[in-house]
Coordinates of C-alpha atoms in Angstrom, one line a residue:
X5 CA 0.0 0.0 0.0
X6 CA 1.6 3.7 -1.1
X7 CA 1.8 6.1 2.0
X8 CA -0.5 9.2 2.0
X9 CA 0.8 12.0 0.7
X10 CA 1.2 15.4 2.4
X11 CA -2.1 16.9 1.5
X12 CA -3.8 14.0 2.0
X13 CA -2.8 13.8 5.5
X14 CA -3.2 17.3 6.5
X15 CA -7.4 16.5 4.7
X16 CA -7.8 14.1 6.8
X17 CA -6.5 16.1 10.1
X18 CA -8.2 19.4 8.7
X19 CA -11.6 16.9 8.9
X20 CA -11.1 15.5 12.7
X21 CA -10.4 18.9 13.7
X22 CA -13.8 20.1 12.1
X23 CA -15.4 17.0 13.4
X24 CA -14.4 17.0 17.4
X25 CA -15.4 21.1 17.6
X26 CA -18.8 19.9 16.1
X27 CA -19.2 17.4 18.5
X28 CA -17.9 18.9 21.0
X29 CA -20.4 21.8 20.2
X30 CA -23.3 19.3 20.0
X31 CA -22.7 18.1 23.6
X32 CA -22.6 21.6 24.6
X33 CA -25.7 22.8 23.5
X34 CA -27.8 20.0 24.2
X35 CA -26.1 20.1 27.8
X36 CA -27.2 23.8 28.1
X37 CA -30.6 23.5 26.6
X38 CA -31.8 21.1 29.4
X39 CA -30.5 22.6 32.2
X40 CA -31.9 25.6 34.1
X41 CA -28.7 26.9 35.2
X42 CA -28.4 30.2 32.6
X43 CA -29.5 32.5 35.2
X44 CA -28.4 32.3 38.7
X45 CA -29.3 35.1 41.5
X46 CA -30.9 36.3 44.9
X47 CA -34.2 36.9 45.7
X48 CA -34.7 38.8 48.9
X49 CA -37.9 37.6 51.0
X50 CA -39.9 38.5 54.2
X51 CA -38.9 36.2 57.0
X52 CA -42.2 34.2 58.0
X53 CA -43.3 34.0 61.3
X54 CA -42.0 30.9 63.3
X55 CA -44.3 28.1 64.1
X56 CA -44.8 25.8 66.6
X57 CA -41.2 24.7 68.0
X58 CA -39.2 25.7 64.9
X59 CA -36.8 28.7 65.8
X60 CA -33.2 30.2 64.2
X61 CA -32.3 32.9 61.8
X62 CA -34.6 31.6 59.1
X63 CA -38.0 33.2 60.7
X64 CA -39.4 35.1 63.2
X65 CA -40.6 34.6 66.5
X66 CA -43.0 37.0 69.0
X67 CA -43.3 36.7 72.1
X68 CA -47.0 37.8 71.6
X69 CA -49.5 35.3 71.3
X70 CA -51.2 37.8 68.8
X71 CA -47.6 37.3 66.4
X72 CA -49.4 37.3 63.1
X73 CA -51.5 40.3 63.5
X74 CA -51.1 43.6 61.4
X75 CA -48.7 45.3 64.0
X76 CA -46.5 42.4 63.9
X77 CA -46.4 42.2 59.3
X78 CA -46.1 45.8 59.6
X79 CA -43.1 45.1 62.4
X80 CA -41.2 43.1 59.6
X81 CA -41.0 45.6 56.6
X82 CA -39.8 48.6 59.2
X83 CA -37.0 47.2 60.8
X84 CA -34.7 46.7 57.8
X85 CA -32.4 44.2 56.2
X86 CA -32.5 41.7 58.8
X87 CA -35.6 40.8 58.7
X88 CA -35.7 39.6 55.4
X89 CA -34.0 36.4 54.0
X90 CA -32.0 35.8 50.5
X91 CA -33.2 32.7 48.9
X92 CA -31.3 31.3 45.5
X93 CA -32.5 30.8 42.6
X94 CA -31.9 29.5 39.0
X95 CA -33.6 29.6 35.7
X96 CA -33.1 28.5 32.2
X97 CA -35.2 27.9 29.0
X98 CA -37.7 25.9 30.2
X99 CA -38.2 26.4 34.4
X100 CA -36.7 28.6 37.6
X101 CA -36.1 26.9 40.5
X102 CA -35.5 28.7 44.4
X103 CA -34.8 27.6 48.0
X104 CA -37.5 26.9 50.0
X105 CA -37.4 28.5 53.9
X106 CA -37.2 25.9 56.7
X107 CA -37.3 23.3 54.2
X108 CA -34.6 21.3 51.9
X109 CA -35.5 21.3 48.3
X110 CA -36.6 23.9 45.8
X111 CA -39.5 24.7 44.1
X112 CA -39.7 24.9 40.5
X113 CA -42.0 26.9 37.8
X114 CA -42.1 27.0 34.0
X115 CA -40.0 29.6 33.1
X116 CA -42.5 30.3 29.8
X117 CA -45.3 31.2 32.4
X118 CA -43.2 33.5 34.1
X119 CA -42.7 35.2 31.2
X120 CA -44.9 38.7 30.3
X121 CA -47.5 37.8 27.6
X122 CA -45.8 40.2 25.3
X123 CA -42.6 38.3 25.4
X124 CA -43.9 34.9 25.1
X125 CA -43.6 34.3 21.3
X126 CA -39.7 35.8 21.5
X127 CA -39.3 32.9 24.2
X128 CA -40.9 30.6 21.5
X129 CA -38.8 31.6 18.9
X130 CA -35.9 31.6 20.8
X131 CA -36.9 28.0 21.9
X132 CA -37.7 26.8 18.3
X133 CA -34.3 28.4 17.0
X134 CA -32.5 26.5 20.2
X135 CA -33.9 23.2 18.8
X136 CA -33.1 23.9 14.7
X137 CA -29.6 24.7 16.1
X138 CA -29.4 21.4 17.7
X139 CA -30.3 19.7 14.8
X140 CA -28.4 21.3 12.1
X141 CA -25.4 20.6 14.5
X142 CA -26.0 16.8 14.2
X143 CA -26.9 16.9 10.7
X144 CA -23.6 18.6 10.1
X145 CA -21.6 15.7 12.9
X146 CA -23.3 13.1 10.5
X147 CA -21.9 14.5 7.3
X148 CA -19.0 15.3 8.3
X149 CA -18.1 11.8 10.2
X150 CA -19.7 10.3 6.8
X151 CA -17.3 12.1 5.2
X152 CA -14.2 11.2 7.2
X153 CA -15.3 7.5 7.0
X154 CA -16.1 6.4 3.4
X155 CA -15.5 9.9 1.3
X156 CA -12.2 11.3 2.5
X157 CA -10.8 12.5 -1.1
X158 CA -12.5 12.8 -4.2
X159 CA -15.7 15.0 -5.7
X160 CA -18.2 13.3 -3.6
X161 CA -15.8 13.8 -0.4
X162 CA -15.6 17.3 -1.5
X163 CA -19.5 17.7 -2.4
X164 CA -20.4 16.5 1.1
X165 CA -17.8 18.6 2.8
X166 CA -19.0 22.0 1.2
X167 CA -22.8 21.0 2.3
X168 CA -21.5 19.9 6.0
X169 CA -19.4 23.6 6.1
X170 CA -23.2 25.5 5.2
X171 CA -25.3 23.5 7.6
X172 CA -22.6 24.4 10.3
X173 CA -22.7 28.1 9.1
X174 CA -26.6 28.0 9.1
X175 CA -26.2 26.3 12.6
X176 CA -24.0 28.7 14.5
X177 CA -26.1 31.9 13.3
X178 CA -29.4 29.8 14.4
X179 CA -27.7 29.6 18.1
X180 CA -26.3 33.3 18.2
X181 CA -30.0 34.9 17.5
X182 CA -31.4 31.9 20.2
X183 CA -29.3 32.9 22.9
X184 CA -29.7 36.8 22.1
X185 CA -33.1 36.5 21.8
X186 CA -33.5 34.1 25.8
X187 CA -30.9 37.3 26.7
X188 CA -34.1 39.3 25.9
X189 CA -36.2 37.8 27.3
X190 CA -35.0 37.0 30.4
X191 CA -34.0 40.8 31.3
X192 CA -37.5 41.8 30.2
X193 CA -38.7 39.2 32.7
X194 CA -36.4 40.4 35.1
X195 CA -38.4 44.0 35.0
X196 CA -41.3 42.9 34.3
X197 CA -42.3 39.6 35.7
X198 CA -44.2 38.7 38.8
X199 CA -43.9 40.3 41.8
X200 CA -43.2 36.9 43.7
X201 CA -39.7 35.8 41.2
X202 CA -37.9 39.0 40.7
X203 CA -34.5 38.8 41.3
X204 CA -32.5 41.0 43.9
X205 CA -29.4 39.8 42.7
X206 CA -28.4 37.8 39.2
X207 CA -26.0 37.1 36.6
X208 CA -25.7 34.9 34.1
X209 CA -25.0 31.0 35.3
X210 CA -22.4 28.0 33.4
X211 CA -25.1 27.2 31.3
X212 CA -25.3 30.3 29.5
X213 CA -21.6 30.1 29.1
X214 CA -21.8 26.8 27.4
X215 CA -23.8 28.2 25.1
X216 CA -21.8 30.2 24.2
X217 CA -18.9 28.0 24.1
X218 CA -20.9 25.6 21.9
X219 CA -21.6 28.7 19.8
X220 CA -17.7 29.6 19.4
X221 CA -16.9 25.3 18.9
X222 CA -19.7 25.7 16.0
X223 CA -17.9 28.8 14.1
X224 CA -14.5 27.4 14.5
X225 CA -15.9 23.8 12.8
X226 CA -17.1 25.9 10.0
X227 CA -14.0 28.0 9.6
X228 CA -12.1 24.7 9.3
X229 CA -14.7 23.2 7.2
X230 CA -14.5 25.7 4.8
X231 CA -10.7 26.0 5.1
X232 CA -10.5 22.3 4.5
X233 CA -12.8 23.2 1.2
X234 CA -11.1 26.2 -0.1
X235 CA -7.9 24.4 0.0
X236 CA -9.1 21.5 -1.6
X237 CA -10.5 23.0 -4.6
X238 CA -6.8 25.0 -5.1
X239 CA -4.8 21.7 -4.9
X240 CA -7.4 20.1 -7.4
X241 CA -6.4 23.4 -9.5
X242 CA -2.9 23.3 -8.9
X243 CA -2.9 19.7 -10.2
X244 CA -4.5 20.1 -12.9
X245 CA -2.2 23.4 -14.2
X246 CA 0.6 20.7 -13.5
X247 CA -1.3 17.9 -15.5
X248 CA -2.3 20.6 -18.2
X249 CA 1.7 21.1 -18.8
X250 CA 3.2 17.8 -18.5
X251 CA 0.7 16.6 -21.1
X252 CA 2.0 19.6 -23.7
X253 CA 5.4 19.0 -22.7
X254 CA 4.9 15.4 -23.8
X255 CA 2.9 15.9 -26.8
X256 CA 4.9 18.4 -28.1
X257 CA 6.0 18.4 -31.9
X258 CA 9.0 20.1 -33.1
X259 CA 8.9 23.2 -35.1
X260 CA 10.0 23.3 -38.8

């Protein structure tokens, strides 16, 4: 069997390149779109009123047997910071989970009800977009592992690469307006949403930064994927120039 040649070699490690930041951009995004981590913060709540033995820093306890009466709610807003209690919270695409007080756990909601009625079809969009970018990723692993596998050189290898480098184009601008448009959404939520979930505190959690990261992995296939294409095409020219003149060399009759 003849060695590969240099180009050939450098195809072939030009296409696993491509291939592990798609992947690798897959697993992100799929990682990031079920979690509810892309949001993380504070909300500040009203300590509630202890009950029966339970006692600490987590509620409040009167010595009045009267504790729950309007002097006693009205006690709790006046006297400042301390009586109130930061609970966490995290949300994503689909719910928000906080603490609960007194209790282990959290308690989750859907994040789309949350969400002001004005701003629910950008959520949808932004979900819809999330999902077409997940797909177009694997539809670009599949073509490009397809291509690694049984069409490494040749036109068909080449046909298959330049489709696999616009699905991963179309793919990575899909998941930049997605993740804009949840960035939207979520800060309009933020100002707008119920009275009972607005943050005190937030920024943005690991799962928006995966997102992100499977956003730059997606560009990065593509660049390579079109690199891998460009250059191609100029060694299939270059060849051919080279062919072109070796065959008038050789067929070349003398003047007279």
């Amino acid at each position: 069997r003849m060695p590969a040649s240099v180009p050939e070699v450098d195809r072939r490690h030009r296409a696993s390149a491509a291939f592990s930041l798609s992947f690798l951009s897959l697993v992100f995004s799929i990682t990031a779109f079920g979690s509810s981590y892309w949001c993380e913060g504070t909300r500040k709540v009203a300590k509630p009123f202890c009950t029966g033995e339970s006692k600490g820093d987590l509620c409040i306890r009167f010595n009045s047997p009267d504790a729950n009466n309007n002097q006693a709610v009205q006690y709790i807003w006046e006297t400042g910071d301390d009586k109130f209690v930061e609970r966490k919270f995290h949300a994503g695409i689909w719910y928000s989970c906080e603490e609960m007080i007194n209790e282990d756990g959290e308690k989750c909601r859907s994040f789309i009800s949350l969400t002001p009625a004005s701003d629910r079809g950008v959520l949808w969009l932004s979900i819809v977009a999330e999902l077409l970018y997940v797909v177009l990723l694997l539809t670009g692993n599949i073509l490009m592992s397809v291509e690694m596998c049984y069409y490494s050189s040749g036109i068909d290898g080449l046909k298959i690469n330049a489709f696999s480098a616009v699905v991963t184009v179309l793919a990575g601008l899909l998941g930049m307006v997605a993740h804009m448009m949840y960035t939207t959404v979520f800060q309009m939520t933020v100002n707008l949403g119920p009275e009972d979930w607005r943050p005190h505190t937030w920024d943005y959690g690991w799962s928006y930064c995966l997102a992100w990261a499977s956003f730059a992995c997606c560009m990065a296939a593509a660049v390579t994927t079109i690199n891998k294409y460009t250059k191609t095409i100029l060694e299939f020219k270059h060849r051919r120039k080279k062919l072109e003149r070796s065959l008038k060399i050789k067929y070349k009759f003398p003047d007279y």
